[in-house]
PDB file of C-alpha atoms in Angstrom:
ATOM      1  CA  UNK A  24     -10.050  -2.370  29.446  1.00  0.00           C
ATOM      2  CA  UNK A  25      -7.156  -0.067  30.877  1.00  0.00           C
ATOM      3  CA  UNK A  26      -4.753  -2.629  28.538  1.00  0.00           C
ATOM      4  CA  UNK A  27      -7.139  -1.524  24.933  1.00  0.00           C
ATOM      5  CA  UNK A  28      -6.606   1.558  25.764  1.00  0.00           C
ATOM      6  CA  UNK A  29      -3.367   1.485  26.301  1.00  0.00           C
ATOM      7  CA  UNK A  30      -2.362  -1.162  23.385  1.00  0.00           C
ATOM      8  CA  UNK A  31      -4.618   1.407  20.978  1.00  0.00           C
ATOM      9  CA  UNK A  32      -2.603   4.693  22.674  1.00  0.00           C
ATOM     10  CA  UNK A  33       0.517   3.056  20.883  1.00  0.00           C
ATOM     11  CA  UNK A  34       0.059   1.789  18.859  1.00  0.00           C
ATOM     12  CA  UNK A  35      -2.359   4.617  17.613  1.00  0.00           C
ATOM     13  CA  UNK A  36      -1.687   4.287  13.945  1.00  0.00           C
ATOM     14  CA  UNK A  37      -3.357   0.918  12.833  1.00  0.00           C
ATOM     15  CA  UNK A  38      -6.828   2.596  12.767  1.00  0.00           C
ATOM     16  CA  UNK A  39      -5.747   4.801  10.450  1.00  0.00           C
ATOM     17  CA  UNK A  40      -3.547   2.719   8.763  1.00  0.00           C
ATOM     18  CA  UNK A  41      -6.554   0.431   7.552  1.00  0.00           C
ATOM     19  CA  UNK A  42      -8.846   3.100   6.571  1.00  0.00           C
ATOM     20  CA  UNK A  43      -6.882   4.346   3.944  1.00  0.00           C
ATOM     21  CA  UNK A  44      -5.451   0.495   3.004  1.00  0.00           C
ATOM     22  CA  UNK A  45      -8.483   0.799   1.967  1.00  0.00           C
ATOM     23  CA  UNK A  46      -9.092   3.192   0.182  1.00  0.00           C
ATOM     24  CA  UNK A  47      -6.078   2.846  -1.283  1.00  0.00           C
ATOM     25  CA  UNK A  48      -7.090  -1.534  -2.056  1.00  0.00           C
ATOM     26  CA  UNK A  49     -10.007   0.037  -3.709  1.00  0.00           C
ATOM     27  CA  UNK A  50      -8.009   3.127  -5.911  1.00  0.00           C
ATOM     28  CA  UNK A  51      -5.530  -0.153  -7.181  1.00  0.00           C
ATOM     29  CA  UNK A  52      -8.941  -2.028  -7.702  1.00  0.00           C
ATOM     30  CA  UNK A  53     -11.096   0.560  -9.681  1.00  0.00           C
ATOM     31  CA  UNK A  54      -7.780   0.865 -12.148  1.00  0.00           C
ATOM     32  CA  UNK A  55      -7.207  -3.229 -12.095  1.00  0.00           C
ATOM     33  CA  UNK A  56     -10.207  -4.533 -12.713  1.00  0.00           C
ATOM     34  CA  UNK A  57     -11.399  -1.732 -14.975  1.00  0.00           C
ATOM     35  CA  UNK A  58      -7.608  -3.080 -17.809  1.00  0.00           C
ATOM     36  CA  UNK A  59      -7.445  -6.855 -16.549  1.00  0.00           C
ATOM     37  CA  UNK A  60     -11.733  -7.847 -16.950  1.00  0.00           C
ATOM     38  CA  UNK A  61     -12.595  -4.871 -19.429  1.00  0.00           C
ATOM     39  CA  UNK A  62      -9.126  -4.391 -21.686  1.00  0.00           C
ATOM     40  CA  UNK A  63      -7.976  -7.897 -20.712  1.00  0.00           C
ATOM     41  CA  UNK A  64      -4.785  -6.397 -20.473  1.00  0.00           C
ATOM     42  CA  UNK A  65      -2.720  -9.677 -18.735  1.00  0.00           C
ATOM     43  CA  UNK A  66      -2.722 -10.404 -14.465  1.00  0.00           C
ATOM     44  CA  UNK A  67       1.315  -8.514 -13.685  1.00  0.00           C
ATOM     45  CA  UNK A  68       0.949  -5.778 -16.681  1.00  0.00           C
ATOM     46  CA  UNK A  69      -2.775  -4.242 -15.405  1.00  0.00           C
ATOM     47  CA  UNK A  70      -1.486  -4.931 -11.313  1.00  0.00           C
ATOM     48  CA  UNK A  71       1.574  -2.721 -12.374  1.00  0.00           C
ATOM     49  CA  UNK A  72      -0.533   0.605 -13.700  1.00  0.00           C
ATOM     50  CA  UNK A  73      -2.851   0.312 -10.624  1.00  0.00           C
ATOM     51  CA  UNK A  74       0.389   0.189  -8.327  1.00  0.00           C
ATOM     52  CA  UNK A  75       1.452   2.702  -9.356  1.00  0.00           C
ATOM     53  CA  UNK A  76      -1.440   4.613  -9.107  1.00  0.00           C
ATOM     54  CA  UNK A  77      -2.373   3.130  -5.606  1.00  0.00           C
ATOM     55  CA  UNK A  78       1.320   4.024  -4.976  1.00  0.00           C
ATOM     56  CA  UNK A  79       0.967   7.618  -5.142  1.00  0.00           C
ATOM     57  CA  UNK A  80      -2.359   8.220  -3.485  1.00  0.00           C
ATOM     58  CA  UNK A  81      -0.669   5.741  -0.417  1.00  0.00           C
ATOM     59  CA  UNK A  82       1.871   8.605  -0.375  1.00  0.00           C
ATOM     60  CA  UNK A  83      -0.141  10.898   0.641  1.00  0.00           C
ATOM     61  CA  UNK A  84      -2.158  10.241   2.411  1.00  0.00           C
ATOM     62  CA  UNK A  85      -0.436   7.995   4.976  1.00  0.00           C
ATOM     63  CA  UNK A  86       2.055  10.601   5.269  1.00  0.00           C
ATOM     64  CA  UNK A  87      -0.213  13.196   6.507  1.00  0.00           C
ATOM     65  CA  UNK A  88      -3.058  11.323   7.723  1.00  0.00           C
ATOM     66  CA  UNK A  89      -1.196   8.211   8.614  1.00  0.00           C
ATOM     67  CA  UNK A  90       1.818   9.139  10.154  1.00  0.00           C
ATOM     68  CA  UNK A  91       1.400  12.820  10.722  1.00  0.00           C
ATOM     69  CA  UNK A  92       4.856  13.941   8.727  1.00  0.00           C
ATOM     70  CA  UNK A  93       3.598  17.389   7.905  1.00  0.00           C
ATOM     71  CA  UNK A  94       7.226  18.594   7.077  1.00  0.00           C
ATOM     72  CA  UNK A  95       6.180  19.604   3.155  1.00  0.00           C
ATOM     73  CA  UNK A  96       9.593  20.677   2.940  1.00  0.00           C
ATOM     74  CA  UNK A  97      11.669  19.356  -0.085  1.00  0.00           C
ATOM     75  CA  UNK A  98      14.076  18.154   2.353  1.00  0.00           C
ATOM     76  CA  UNK A  99      11.551  16.666   3.398  1.00  0.00           C
ATOM     77  CA  UNK A 100       9.209  15.624   1.453  1.00  0.00           C
ATOM     78  CA  UNK A 101      11.666  13.902  -1.048  1.00  0.00           C
ATOM     79  CA  UNK A 102      13.639  11.452   1.232  1.00  0.00           C
ATOM     80  CA  UNK A 103      10.031   9.880   2.159  1.00  0.00           C
ATOM     81  CA  UNK A 104       9.067   9.708  -1.589  1.00  0.00           C
ATOM     82  CA  UNK A 105      11.251   7.976  -2.826  1.00  0.00           C
ATOM     83  CA  UNK A 106      11.683   5.959   0.808  1.00  0.00           C
ATOM     84  CA  UNK A 107       8.024   4.975   0.150  1.00  0.00           C
ATOM     85  CA  UNK A 108       8.350   3.496  -2.922  1.00  0.00           C
ATOM     86  CA  UNK A 109      11.792   2.047  -2.676  1.00  0.00           C
ATOM     87  CA  UNK A 110      10.052  -0.198   0.093  1.00  0.00           C
ATOM     88  CA  UNK A 111       6.304   0.533  -2.606  1.00  0.00           C
ATOM     89  CA  UNK A 112       8.675  -1.616  -5.361  1.00  0.00           C
ATOM     90  CA  UNK A 113       9.786  -4.739  -3.940  1.00  0.00           C
ATOM     91  CA  UNK A 114       6.458  -5.535  -2.302  1.00  0.00           C
ATOM     92  CA  UNK A 115       4.744  -4.616  -6.148  1.00  0.00           C
ATOM     93  CA  UNK A 116       7.026  -6.500  -7.260  1.00  0.00           C
ATOM     94  CA  UNK A 117       6.169  -9.621  -4.538  1.00  0.00           C
ATOM     95  CA  UNK A 118       2.789  -8.729  -6.099  1.00  0.00           C
ATOM     96  CA  UNK A 119       3.130  -8.614  -9.684  1.00  0.00           C
ATOM     97  CA  UNK A 120       6.029 -12.052  -9.263  1.00  0.00           C
ATOM     98  CA  UNK A 121       2.902 -13.819  -7.409  1.00  0.00           C
ATOM     99  CA  UNK A 122       0.331 -12.302 -10.067  1.00  0.00           C
ATOM    100  CA  UNK A 123       2.318 -13.783 -12.885  1.00  0.00           C
ATOM    101  CA  UNK A 124       3.007 -17.067 -11.474  1.00  0.00           C
ATOM    102  CA  UNK A 125      -0.997 -18.638 -10.019  1.00  0.00           C
ATOM    103  CA  UNK A 126      -2.260 -16.551 -12.095  1.00  0.00           C
ATOM    104  CA  UNK A 127      -0.608 -15.592 -16.232  1.00  0.00           C
ATOM    105  CA  UNK A 128       1.086 -18.955 -15.693  1.00  0.00           C
ATOM    106  CA  UNK A 129      -1.535 -20.958 -13.439  1.00  0.00           C
ATOM    107  CA  UNK A 130      -4.380 -19.666 -14.658  1.00  0.00           C
ATOM    108  CA  UNK A 131      -6.091 -19.178 -11.581  1.00  0.00           C
ATOM    109  CA  UNK A 132      -8.565 -15.946 -11.443  1.00  0.00           C
ATOM    110  CA  UNK A 133      -6.136 -13.148 -11.452  1.00  0.00           C
ATOM    111  CA  UNK A 134      -9.349 -10.796  -9.312  1.00  0.00           C
ATOM    112  CA  UNK A 135      -8.452 -13.421  -5.941  1.00  0.00           C
ATOM    113  CA  UNK A 136      -5.114 -13.888  -6.964  1.00  0.00           C
ATOM    114  CA  UNK A 137      -5.277 -10.261  -5.897  1.00  0.00           C
ATOM    115  CA  UNK A 138      -6.822 -10.418  -3.227  1.00  0.00           C
ATOM    116  CA  UNK A 139      -5.074 -13.620  -1.848  1.00  0.00           C
ATOM    117  CA  UNK A 140      -1.559 -11.540  -2.431  1.00  0.00           C
ATOM    118  CA  UNK A 141      -3.078  -8.201  -1.276  1.00  0.00           C
ATOM    119  CA  UNK A 142      -2.988  -9.092   2.763  1.00  0.00           C
ATOM    120  CA  UNK A 143       0.374 -10.367   3.104  1.00  0.00           C
ATOM    121  CA  UNK A 144       1.228  -7.166   1.074  1.00  0.00           C
ATOM    122  CA  UNK A 145      -0.402  -4.618   3.144  1.00  0.00           C
ATOM    123  CA  UNK A 146       1.311  -6.206   6.431  1.00  0.00           C
ATOM    124  CA  UNK A 147       4.321  -5.345   4.045  1.00  0.00           C
ATOM    125  CA  UNK A 148       4.243  -2.398   3.554  1.00  0.00           C
ATOM    126  CA  UNK A 149       2.615  -0.981   6.605  1.00  0.00           C
ATOM    127  CA  UNK A 150       5.687  -2.539   8.924  1.00  0.00           C
ATOM    128  CA  UNK A 151       8.014  -1.139   6.548  1.00  0.00           C
ATOM    129  CA  UNK A 152       6.100   2.527   6.570  1.00  0.00           C
ATOM    130  CA  UNK A 153       6.537   2.536  10.120  1.00  0.00           C
ATOM    131  CA  UNK A 154       9.728   1.504  10.688  1.00  0.00           C
ATOM    132  CA  UNK A 155      11.449   2.409   8.005  1.00  0.00           C
ATOM    133  CA  UNK A 156       9.345   5.943   5.366  1.00  0.00           C
ATOM    134  CA  UNK A 157       7.916   7.741   8.633  1.00  0.00           C
ATOM    135  CA  UNK A 158      10.073   7.262  11.337  1.00  0.00           C
ATOM    136  CA  UNK A 159       9.516   9.286  14.576  1.00  0.00           C
TER     137      UNK A 159
END
C-alpha cells in the first residue's frame, strides 16, 4: 500500500490530467462530430477546427488544475501558452495526418480512427506538458 501511495504522490498530476483530458476530449468531439457528420466536412478539416478549440480549453485547465502553474502574469503566461500550443501543434499535425490518410484517403470510419489516434495523442500531450511546458 505504501508503494502505491508513493507512486501516486510522485505522479500526483496524472489523475487530474486524465480527468481534464477526458473533458478536453469531450470538447474536441463536441466540435468534431457535428462538423464531420452533420456539415460533412472532411475528417482532417473537422479535426483542425476541433483541435483549436480543445487546445485553448486544455491550456487553461492544465495550467490551473493539473500542473498548478498559478502565475498568470504575461511574462509567465505567454511562454507557457506558446510552448503548450507548439507541442499541441506537433501532436495535432500527427493526428490530422493520420486522419487524412486513414479516413479521407483509405475511407476508414473517421470517428473510429479519431478515437484510436486519441490514445497516442493524449499520451504525447501529457509528456510534453509535464517535461516541457509546465516543468518545475
